[in-house]
């Protein structure tokens, strides 16, 4: 059956990207503004007369938790997440329970269907039973802190979300699965696989590790720079977690009790979304209510789950879900004697929270890799640096041991009639691509395959099974990333901060010179005028940069064109010239004509060809509306912003766009003595309505600035705006 038919068949059951954004809130939601920037006050016990934990809020709404023991730390962290994100946390946990339609109505029914199709609630209960006793206690403490905050602050939480209370430890593990296995790994990515291309990912990232040999100070440095949508389950929460023997600072996704990207006094790590493939859709034959496997018929495992769906009048209506399992996994669809089932690696790994906890407490590379090699995290590249001067890139995740085929073969629906194709094991940590302390002195990943993590190449794809990752390739953002590292032999901490905000479009450096020449030689007056603008342009997407709007309009049109030889480039990307290809125009005359058409369109829309980037592309949240600096990943901006359409300019009617994804949490760390760090959470550390911490970092981002990380009590003390104790 053609893949388009399979896709059409599965679309009713597979969540689209929009499913992972919040549906419109129900009309009954009562949002109460939360006052965050309160005056500094003395420590007020929240729970105990003899406090076991202090929760100190800094001027940017970042919680710093100093606790006597891990139980108190988790409790205070749960409280802190509710203060900053109560409505969001409760909505996400309600969705992970598979009861969101019961709470908030029909717009959530498709999300509930996905949750129950994949057995998330039942598996979460099983995972909780498999936790060691101390981790069960920690998860219970995190939930207890959330519940106690809600009990004491009911007016700070929207009425519609309160029905999720009380939070349980099972909710935390169900949320973990929904985020990791069934959004990042599967979810919308399943649609991408069935279309025959690489799995669609919900975000990207940049990560750098710089060895002492390339650091001006002689200390290793780390740059963390994940790119995700700005909201929903992709929301970051910046926090410091400190107990005797461990002091870690970083960020976690809302609803998670452990840091996902972090550093301590000795080491740190970041993640990028890697090209790992831990998900397959198997296609196989059916006979009535059975299916064919290894030449024999097998009965499906059938069950029915009843969803309760809230109607607009508040009554509940039953919706019956017929759930079906094969040996491969949950069956997504059946038609015309065929069935398609989903298999996800890592659903048998319940100890991610323990692994992250061990990573946070590690003091050297050996301890860190002992934790990481447990492989409870089923995806994400790990970029690492430490005080000892070590740097590492690990292509981490649950990679199935497959019987045949390359990475591309396994992207579509694969034959599942035989056990020969059905993988049951995954590769161990040390059999996957990994580099420690390369001769280059630097490592980077910007979501490309692991082979180009440093230059000259330090990994040989032929040493690994062909299905582990795609063949070597560098997208424009990865080229920009590697170029900055190769061109600076002695990087200062200040330069590291500046590089994090680099907005130059790598694609422009590959084509503008040829395009200007083509426009002047073969173009009309519109093409020649556009050529003049592009020649004067600084090739950045800084807010005040003229030419970027024109170039992006041309670049996107260039990608949409159908070229006779299949490529717009005179020379396509080559592994022998990773930073200088692709290059040139395959058809300069046709490119000049395209430039003319684009110039006419841009002039018509904006009244000028050299409209500043920031007048069209905006940073807008609540009452804050600022010009944006940063551009799309596809054109090679290291500082990534992705945009959605907003109402046009009221004066001119020109189109405008609002940043809705890209650079979220950013951290630069130097492992000197003492450790130095800066950070930024672009959209603010709180999502609760009315909080100033929803927008108080947008200005810094607009100005391409970072904020200091106050890592020690002495550094933090002058910047505390609220003290709480437990």
XYZ file of C-alpha atoms in Angstrom:
726
model
C 0.000 0.000 0.000
C 1.394 3.465 -0.803
C 2.662 5.389 2.188
C 0.238 8.228 1.491
C -2.613 5.764 2.056
C -1.060 4.611 5.322
C -0.657 8.184 6.454
C -4.263 8.996 5.649
C -5.308 5.920 7.575
C -3.319 6.804 10.668
C -3.935 10.520 10.854
C -7.224 10.182 12.768
C -5.382 8.315 15.529
C -1.957 9.963 15.639
C -1.683 13.348 17.348
C -0.485 16.170 15.150
C 1.976 18.764 16.424
C -1.016 20.906 17.362
C -2.074 18.246 19.861
C 0.975 18.991 21.943
C -0.081 22.604 22.256
C -2.830 23.441 24.663
C -6.338 23.318 23.208
C -8.366 26.450 23.923
C -8.993 26.669 27.671
C -12.535 25.939 28.776
C -14.761 28.921 29.292
C -14.962 28.204 33.006
C -11.253 28.758 33.626
C -10.771 31.355 36.328
C -7.293 32.842 35.963
C -6.189 34.731 39.032
C -3.168 37.027 38.743
C -0.295 35.909 40.948
C 1.916 38.513 42.533
C 5.493 37.293 42.235
C 7.754 40.291 42.775
C 6.961 40.691 46.475
C 9.191 42.597 48.856
C 12.018 40.773 50.543
C 10.807 39.201 53.753
C 12.280 37.106 56.512
C 12.150 33.339 56.241
C 8.593 32.291 57.082
C 8.082 28.603 57.873
C 5.588 27.072 55.476
C 5.451 23.670 57.084
C 7.892 23.186 59.939
C 9.111 25.298 62.846
C 12.598 23.822 62.388
C 12.967 24.175 58.605
C 14.648 21.434 56.578
C 14.677 23.478 53.376
C 14.944 27.109 52.346
C 13.419 28.287 49.083
C 14.985 31.571 47.991
C 13.503 33.363 44.981
C 15.771 35.711 43.037
C 14.788 38.804 41.089
C 14.086 36.797 37.912
C 11.771 34.337 39.667
C 14.395 31.586 39.786
C 14.064 29.365 42.887
C 17.222 28.411 44.771
C 16.523 25.503 47.127
C 18.928 24.644 49.933
C 17.779 21.590 51.862
C 19.067 19.335 54.619
C 18.032 16.187 52.774
C 16.634 15.023 49.446
C 13.066 14.585 50.697
C 12.858 18.225 51.762
C 14.501 19.274 48.489
C 11.889 17.469 46.369
C 9.072 18.864 48.512
C 10.287 22.445 48.093
C 10.810 21.906 44.359
C 7.209 20.726 43.974
C 6.036 23.822 45.834
C 8.223 26.041 43.638
C 6.923 24.575 40.378
C 3.355 25.193 41.490
C 4.094 28.786 42.441
C 5.480 29.420 38.970
C 3.395 27.083 36.798
C 0.398 25.719 38.738
C -2.149 25.967 35.924
C 0.239 24.480 33.368
C 1.435 21.643 35.629
C -2.088 20.571 36.501
C -3.219 20.666 32.883
C -0.213 18.581 31.784
C -0.753 16.025 34.543
C -4.454 15.847 33.671
C -3.543 15.082 30.077
C -1.002 12.436 31.114
C -3.707 10.723 33.172
C -5.797 10.444 30.039
C -8.662 12.284 31.745
C -8.294 15.713 30.182
C -11.524 15.410 28.168
C -13.350 14.550 31.396
C -11.986 17.676 33.029
C -12.061 20.184 30.159
C -14.095 18.833 27.294
C -13.956 17.447 23.780
C -10.878 19.424 22.533
C -8.778 17.109 24.749
C -10.337 13.818 23.588
C -7.694 13.159 20.938
C -4.914 13.657 23.476
C -6.633 11.194 25.838
C -6.968 8.703 22.985
C -3.225 8.852 22.336
C -2.440 8.413 26.056
C -4.639 5.321 26.431
C -3.674 3.818 23.066
C -0.108 3.724 24.352
C -0.980 2.530 27.842
C 0.644 5.444 29.646
C -1.415 5.461 32.896
C -1.057 1.733 33.532
C 2.636 1.746 32.743
C 3.170 4.708 35.079
C 1.658 2.724 37.957
C 3.917 -0.223 37.110
C 6.938 2.086 36.938
C 6.175 3.506 40.369
C 6.115 0.009 41.844
C 9.570 -0.620 40.336
C 11.185 2.436 41.938
C 13.592 1.911 44.833
C 12.065 2.966 48.119
C 14.042 6.208 48.378
C 12.954 7.342 44.897
C 9.307 6.561 45.687
C 9.705 8.795 48.718
C 11.274 11.573 46.650
C 8.478 11.462 44.069
C 5.916 11.456 46.862
C 7.610 14.478 48.432
C 7.549 16.362 45.110
C 3.824 15.632 44.766
C 3.213 16.570 48.401
C 4.866 19.951 47.914
C 2.602 20.617 44.937
C -0.505 19.598 46.849
C 0.373 21.649 49.899
C 0.960 24.729 47.761
C -2.463 24.239 46.179
C -4.111 23.765 49.579
C -2.621 26.966 50.938
C -3.026 29.059 47.773
C -6.304 28.036 46.109
C -6.951 31.524 44.760
C -3.650 31.430 42.844
C -4.830 28.509 40.686
C -7.455 28.590 37.945
C -10.632 26.847 39.097
C -10.773 24.590 36.034
C -7.347 23.126 36.742
C -7.940 22.435 40.442
C -10.011 19.329 39.698
C -6.744 17.505 38.861
C -5.734 17.744 42.519
C -4.350 15.955 44.386
C -1.213 15.218 42.364
C 0.239 11.726 42.798
C 3.664 10.203 42.094
C 2.061 8.202 39.279
C 1.174 11.484 37.560
C 4.865 12.421 37.474
C 5.872 9.184 35.754
C 2.942 9.319 33.331
C 3.953 12.860 32.404
C 7.545 11.687 31.901
C 6.391 9.035 29.419
C 4.080 11.376 27.558
C 6.899 13.884 27.134
C 9.849 11.601 26.341
C 8.539 8.427 24.731
C 5.306 9.711 23.207
C 6.163 13.260 22.149
C 9.891 13.517 21.521
C 10.301 9.921 20.340
C 6.900 9.118 18.855
C 3.928 11.472 18.756
C 4.097 13.724 15.724
C 7.274 11.939 14.644
C 5.228 8.912 13.630
C 3.628 10.983 10.878
C 7.074 11.945 9.603
C 8.163 8.325 9.443
C 5.096 7.307 7.459
C 5.745 10.070 4.967
C 9.053 8.399 4.189
C 11.299 11.112 5.596
C 13.165 11.526 8.848
C 11.023 11.528 11.974
C 9.546 14.952 12.689
C 11.004 16.326 15.900
C 9.341 18.859 18.189
C 12.470 20.953 18.574
C 16.198 21.237 18.153
C 19.211 22.452 20.085
C 22.795 23.659 20.088
C 25.391 22.231 22.437
C 29.094 23.046 22.795
C 31.906 21.628 24.918
C 35.250 23.434 24.783
C 38.441 21.868 26.145
C 41.147 23.812 28.021
C 43.293 23.803 24.858
C 40.728 26.070 23.126
C 39.732 28.102 26.188
C 41.462 31.401 26.883
C 41.289 30.752 30.638
C 42.544 27.172 30.406
C 39.245 25.930 31.887
C 36.724 23.777 30.047
C 33.484 25.477 29.043
C 29.956 24.347 28.210
C 27.183 26.000 26.213
C 23.614 24.731 26.640
C 21.102 26.003 24.115
C 17.970 23.852 23.565
C 15.376 24.988 21.005
C 11.785 24.014 21.711
C 8.330 25.524 21.281
C 7.680 28.226 23.868
C 4.963 26.629 25.942
C 2.960 23.531 26.796
C 4.976 20.461 27.809
C 8.121 21.980 26.266
C 8.272 24.755 28.924
C 11.567 25.059 30.814
C 11.863 25.823 34.541
C 15.176 27.182 35.821
C 16.097 26.131 39.360
C 18.968 25.454 41.753
C 18.804 22.245 43.816
C 21.258 21.913 46.705
C 21.675 19.338 49.483
C 24.794 18.351 51.404
C 27.173 16.802 48.887
C 25.373 18.123 45.804
C 24.777 21.612 44.445
C 23.285 21.625 40.932
C 21.917 24.448 38.811
C 20.063 24.222 35.521
C 16.665 23.662 34.002
C 14.025 20.987 33.759
C 10.843 20.635 31.782
C 7.831 21.695 33.827
C 6.418 18.779 35.791
C 9.769 16.977 36.102
C 11.306 16.843 39.618
C 14.936 16.449 38.433
C 17.164 18.720 36.358
C 17.539 17.681 32.704
C 20.291 20.177 31.778
C 22.592 21.100 34.634
C 25.992 21.840 36.087
C 27.560 21.556 39.519
C 30.935 22.696 40.847
C 32.699 19.922 38.946
C 30.878 19.164 35.706
C 27.902 19.902 33.510
C 25.977 18.633 30.526
C 23.399 19.654 27.978
C 21.177 17.802 25.544
C 20.399 18.138 21.875
C 17.650 16.288 20.034
C 19.614 13.583 18.239
C 18.887 11.640 15.064
C 18.199 8.507 17.041
C 15.445 6.199 15.785
C 13.855 4.329 18.671
C 10.393 4.067 17.114
C 9.027 1.856 14.365
C 5.639 1.310 12.773
C 5.185 -2.321 11.719
C 2.777 -3.259 8.933
C 1.359 -6.780 8.818
C -1.531 -8.901 7.527
C -4.785 -9.596 9.363
C -7.362 -12.365 9.121
C -10.618 -11.249 10.697
C -9.915 -10.507 14.342
C -6.469 -12.127 14.195
C -3.170 -11.308 12.539
C -0.478 -13.243 10.752
C 2.921 -13.594 12.404
C 5.588 -16.137 11.464
C 3.091 -17.893 9.219
C 0.576 -18.463 12.007
C -2.494 -16.579 13.117
C -2.478 -14.901 16.492
C -5.318 -13.311 18.386
C -5.079 -9.612 19.114
C -5.181 -8.510 22.747
C -8.362 -6.425 22.823
C -9.711 -4.166 25.520
C -12.086 -1.253 25.862
C -11.432 1.972 27.689
C -14.282 4.352 28.395
C -13.433 8.030 28.199
C -15.610 10.517 29.984
C -16.010 13.639 27.845
C -17.351 16.797 29.429
C -20.027 18.545 27.400
C -20.399 22.340 27.305
C -23.322 22.057 29.768
C -21.077 20.262 32.278
C -22.535 16.784 31.869
C -20.366 13.821 30.952
C -20.714 11.671 27.852
C -19.097 8.271 27.464
C -16.701 7.658 24.577
C -15.630 4.039 24.102
C -12.090 3.392 22.891
C -11.469 -0.014 21.357
C -7.809 -0.729 22.122
C -5.893 -3.470 20.352
C -2.386 -4.853 20.857
C -0.242 -7.092 18.694
C 3.143 -8.577 19.503
C 4.624 -5.389 18.026
C 2.787 -2.923 20.252
C -0.445 -0.902 20.182
C -2.337 -1.173 16.896
C -2.919 2.262 15.430
C -5.156 1.268 12.545
C -6.551 -1.597 10.468
C -7.841 -1.597 6.915
C -8.196 -3.904 3.932
C -6.516 -6.859 5.585
C -3.573 -4.852 6.910
C -2.707 -3.435 10.339
C -0.118 -0.986 11.628
C 1.330 -1.137 15.155
C 3.723 1.134 17.020
C 6.846 -0.084 18.816
C 8.727 2.340 21.069
C 12.082 1.603 22.671
C 12.677 2.489 26.290
C 9.218 1.794 27.692
C 10.850 -0.811 29.948
C 13.136 1.756 31.592
C 11.437 3.263 34.650
C 14.471 4.806 36.355
C 15.107 8.052 34.469
C 14.601 10.190 37.576
C 17.175 8.137 39.485
C 19.629 8.371 36.588
C 19.324 12.147 36.358
C 19.720 12.381 40.141
C 22.962 10.400 39.888
C 24.164 12.598 36.997
C 23.477 15.718 39.087
C 25.554 14.312 41.946
C 28.489 13.080 39.846
C 31.864 14.699 40.522
C 33.921 13.454 37.565
C 33.625 11.887 34.132
C 33.782 8.317 35.410
C 30.915 8.826 37.859
C 28.906 10.692 35.230
C 29.287 7.953 32.630
C 28.456 5.288 35.195
C 25.110 7.027 35.584
C 24.612 7.774 31.894
C 25.457 4.236 30.799
C 22.408 2.964 32.718
C 20.512 4.156 29.611
C 17.278 5.097 31.287
C 17.119 8.151 29.020
C 15.974 6.727 25.653
C 17.142 9.610 23.476
C 19.100 12.916 23.331
C 22.735 13.625 22.602
C 24.788 14.451 25.691
C 27.432 17.196 25.464
C 29.607 17.276 28.590
C 32.483 19.255 30.137
C 34.154 19.202 33.542
C 36.646 20.888 35.856
C 39.254 18.273 35.037
C 39.307 19.517 31.441
C 37.413 16.593 29.915
C 34.825 17.078 27.179
C 32.536 14.422 25.732
C 29.868 13.849 23.086
C 27.642 10.776 23.583
C 25.048 9.721 21.032
C 22.801 8.553 23.837
C 19.590 6.587 23.657
C 17.749 3.339 23.137
C 18.816 2.220 19.661
C 17.173 -1.081 18.727
C 19.427 -3.894 17.546
C 17.920 -4.298 14.094
C 18.456 -7.275 11.798
C 19.116 -5.364 8.582
C 18.726 -2.076 6.735
C 20.123 1.388 7.086
C 18.664 4.335 9.001
C 16.534 5.408 6.036
C 14.943 1.977 5.608
C 13.490 2.101 9.118
C 11.846 5.518 8.685
C 8.728 4.217 6.931
C 6.306 1.462 7.887
C 8.338 -1.754 7.854
C 7.210 -5.356 7.285
C 6.070 -6.956 10.523
C 4.744 -10.347 9.459
C 7.880 -12.117 10.692
C 9.755 -12.201 13.988
C 12.951 -11.695 11.973
C 12.203 -7.961 11.751
C 10.894 -7.536 15.290
C 13.664 -6.136 17.447
C 13.716 -7.026 21.132
C 17.070 -5.616 22.314
C 18.847 -2.263 22.244
C 22.505 -1.328 21.925
C 24.497 -0.766 25.078
C 25.914 2.671 25.838
C 29.514 2.016 24.822
C 28.564 0.550 21.433
C 27.045 3.862 20.294
C 28.972 6.836 18.803
C 30.945 8.596 21.514
C 33.947 10.936 21.610
C 36.019 11.928 24.640
C 38.666 14.658 24.451
C 39.115 15.024 20.672
C 42.345 16.491 19.308
C 40.382 19.492 17.979
C 39.611 20.655 21.516
C 35.905 21.174 20.838
C 32.641 19.323 20.333
C 29.351 20.599 18.996
C 25.971 19.262 17.990
C 23.116 21.110 16.348
C 20.867 18.098 15.684
C 22.881 16.638 12.839
C 24.114 13.023 12.889
C 26.970 12.423 15.349
C 29.674 12.052 12.708
C 30.251 15.822 12.355
C 30.484 16.667 16.049
C 34.043 17.908 15.541
C 36.441 18.666 12.694
C 38.526 16.986 11.495
C 36.195 14.013 11.799
C 36.773 11.807 14.837
C 34.088 9.180 14.166
C 33.849 6.734 11.274
C 30.236 5.822 10.383
C 31.479 2.524 8.959
C 32.356 1.377 12.465
C 28.669 1.293 13.418
C 25.577 -0.436 12.036
C 24.100 1.573 9.170
C 20.782 1.971 11.011
C 22.308 3.806 13.996
C 22.235 7.258 12.381
C 21.923 8.895 8.954
C 24.923 9.313 6.705
C 27.169 12.332 7.409
C 25.608 15.669 6.614
C 25.780 19.188 8.022
C 22.807 21.487 7.862
C 23.513 25.198 7.707
C 23.090 25.712 11.477
C 25.606 22.970 12.218
C 28.016 24.563 9.766
C 27.630 27.913 11.505
C 28.213 26.220 14.857
C 31.381 24.450 13.716
C 32.643 27.520 11.853
C 32.597 29.701 14.974
C 34.524 27.040 16.878
C 37.095 26.388 14.173
C 37.804 30.087 13.619
C 38.534 30.951 17.278
C 41.559 29.175 18.743
C 41.260 30.814 22.177
C 37.685 31.411 23.309
C 36.995 33.634 26.289
C 33.952 33.267 28.519
C 32.691 36.607 27.212
C 33.036 35.345 23.635
C 31.156 32.177 24.556
C 28.254 34.337 25.705
C 28.373 36.372 22.505
C 28.480 33.269 20.289
C 25.282 32.023 21.938
C 23.511 35.029 20.399
C 25.062 34.834 16.933
C 22.428 35.620 14.293
C 24.450 35.355 11.094
C 22.746 33.230 8.422
C 25.181 30.598 7.222
C 23.128 30.036 4.064
C 23.725 33.640 3.035
C 27.486 33.090 3.049
C 27.026 30.264 0.564
C 24.839 32.064 -1.965
C 24.618 35.858 -1.611
C 27.769 36.678 -3.572
C 26.632 34.550 -6.520
C 23.087 35.842 -6.234
C 24.199 39.474 -6.331
C 26.253 38.764 -9.436
C 23.358 36.913 -11.095
C 20.870 39.666 -10.255
C 23.069 42.320 -11.818
C 24.057 40.277 -14.854
C 20.771 38.586 -15.749
C 18.056 40.318 -13.770
C 15.661 43.178 -14.372
C 15.477 46.436 -12.420
C 13.814 44.693 -9.468
C 16.533 42.042 -9.296
C 19.242 44.687 -9.539
C 17.672 46.719 -6.727
C 17.476 43.573 -4.608
C 21.111 42.791 -5.409
C 22.125 46.216 -4.092
C 20.292 45.573 -0.787
C 21.788 42.103 -0.376
C 25.330 43.273 -1.121
C 25.086 45.911 1.621
C 23.415 43.548 4.099
C 25.502 42.293 7.042
C 24.045 38.767 6.617
C 22.573 38.691 10.141
C 19.059 38.598 11.510
C 19.738 41.307 14.069
C 16.673 43.400 14.782
C 18.020 46.449 12.931
C 19.440 44.478 10.001
C 18.063 45.459 6.565
C 18.211 42.746 3.951
C 17.363 39.759 6.138
C 13.657 39.873 5.316
C 14.453 40.007 1.606
C 16.992 37.191 1.823
C 14.692 34.849 3.769
C 11.907 35.452 1.244
C 14.329 34.501 -1.552
C 15.834 31.549 0.320
C 12.432 30.008 1.042
C 11.349 30.546 -2.567
C 14.594 28.901 -3.688
C 13.766 25.795 -1.630
C 10.244 25.589 -3.041
C 11.363 25.699 -6.668
C 11.650 22.457 -8.608
C 15.106 22.367 -10.206
C 15.949 20.208 -13.220
C 18.812 18.400 -11.478
C 16.962 18.226 -8.162
C 19.073 20.865 -6.437
C 19.281 24.648 -6.443
C 23.005 24.416 -5.704
C 25.820 24.228 -8.216
C 27.715 22.016 -5.739
C 25.814 20.033 -3.111
C 27.138 19.316 0.381
C 30.284 17.192 0.432
C 31.892 15.541 3.435
C 35.278 16.517 1.999
C 34.315 20.196 2.224
C 31.883 20.295 5.168
C 31.923 24.067 5.762
C 32.145 25.357 2.186
C 29.396 23.318 0.534
C 26.718 23.537 -0.753
C 27.870 26.388 -2.943
C 26.860 28.429 -5.965
C 23.693 28.563 -8.015
C 22.772 25.731 -10.350
C 20.935 28.148 -12.666
C 21.951 31.821 -12.162
C 19.513 33.127 -14.799
C 16.561 31.394 -13.203
C 17.713 32.517 -9.759
C 17.824 36.131 -10.985
C 14.234 35.838 -12.229
C 13.204 34.378 -8.863
C 14.949 37.232 -7.058
C 12.963 39.708 -9.158
C 9.645 38.087 -8.237
C 10.563 38.014 -4.571
C 11.691 41.658 -4.634
C 8.352 42.748 -6.086
C 6.521 40.823 -3.384
C 8.646 42.159 -0.495
C 8.337 45.744 -1.738
C 4.572 45.326 -2.081
C 4.194 43.933 1.430
C 6.591 46.228 3.306
C 6.972 49.305 1.111
C 10.736 48.833 0.898
C 13.266 46.102 0.151
C 15.477 46.918 3.140
C 12.859 46.626 5.883
C 14.593 45.922 9.238
C 14.196 42.359 10.472
C 12.902 43.425 13.898
C 10.068 45.515 12.509
C 8.569 42.377 10.968
C 9.657 39.729 13.476
C 8.665 40.403 17.070
C 9.058 39.195 20.662
C 5.571 39.565 22.043
C 4.054 38.315 25.282
C 1.404 39.967 27.439
C 2.038 43.724 27.143
C 5.674 43.366 26.024
C 6.342 43.834 22.311
C 9.989 44.043 21.246
C 11.966 43.626 18.029
C 13.432 40.146 17.586
C 17.022 39.250 16.795
C 17.398 35.693 15.570
C 16.314 33.659 12.615
C 15.154 30.284 11.392
C 17.303 27.198 11.728
C 16.803 26.225 8.083
C 18.892 29.199 6.935
C 21.653 28.551 9.449
C 20.991 30.946 12.310
C 22.743 29.656 15.437
C 20.386 31.768 17.542
C 17.166 30.159 16.434
C 13.728 31.726 16.468
C 10.654 30.198 14.879
C 7.674 32.448 14.204
C 3.909 32.407 13.840
C 1.758 34.986 12.071
C 0.239 37.799 14.136
C -2.050 40.678 13.079
C -0.412 42.977 10.516
C 1.126 46.336 11.301
C -1.824 48.644 12.105
C -0.326 51.587 10.227
C 0.915 49.966 7.024
C -0.925 46.655 6.969
C 2.424 44.874 6.462
C 2.618 41.279 7.752
C 4.272 40.600 11.090
C 5.357 37.516 12.961
C 5.734 36.569 16.628
C 8.422 34.272 18.026
C 6.805 31.096 19.371
C 9.808 28.782 19.586
C 13.559 28.481 19.376
C 16.111 29.609 21.942
C 14.515 28.981 25.324
C 16.908 28.137 28.131
C 20.511 29.217 27.477
C 23.439 28.645 29.829
C 27.162 29.325 29.465
C 29.444 27.716 32.060
C 33.187 27.971 32.681
C 34.605 25.352 35.041
C 37.078 27.702 36.657
C 37.606 28.156 40.392
C 35.007 29.243 41.313
C 32.707 28.176 38.499
C 31.366 31.035 36.331
C 27.967 30.895 34.662
C 25.350 32.992 32.937
C 21.887 31.983 31.811
C 18.704 33.171 30.153
C 15.191 31.776 29.984
C 13.844 33.769 27.087
C 10.130 33.693 27.858
C 10.533 33.951 31.622
C 10.585 31.402 34.423
C 6.869 31.572 35.257
C 3.746 30.942 33.204
C 1.124 31.893 35.805
C -1.041 34.773 34.597
C -0.156 38.164 36.002
C 3.392 37.322 37.010
C 6.145 39.750 35.994
C 8.356 36.692 35.494
C 6.432 35.881 32.317
C 8.231 38.695 30.505
C 11.145 39.964 32.609
C 13.818 38.273 30.452
C 12.460 39.163 27.015
C 14.250 42.513 27.139
C 17.568 40.804 27.845
C 16.977 38.450 24.940
C 16.052 41.314 22.626
C 19.344 43.040 23.554
C 21.321 39.766 23.188
C 22.314 39.755 26.853
C 22.562 37.053 29.525
C 21.829 37.260 33.243
C 24.296 36.181 35.930
C 23.842 32.833 37.646
C 23.968 33.363 41.406
C 25.356 29.974 42.322
C 26.595 30.496 45.901
C 24.621 31.774 48.869
C 26.891 34.813 49.041
C 26.266 35.686 45.376
C 22.541 35.129 45.749
C 21.899 37.027 48.957
C 21.642 40.598 47.500
C 19.160 39.400 44.855
C 16.572 37.550 46.979
C 13.023 38.891 46.733
C 11.197 36.163 48.672
C 12.251 33.632 51.313
C 10.246 30.545 52.147
C 11.147 27.707 54.508
C 9.833 24.190 54.946
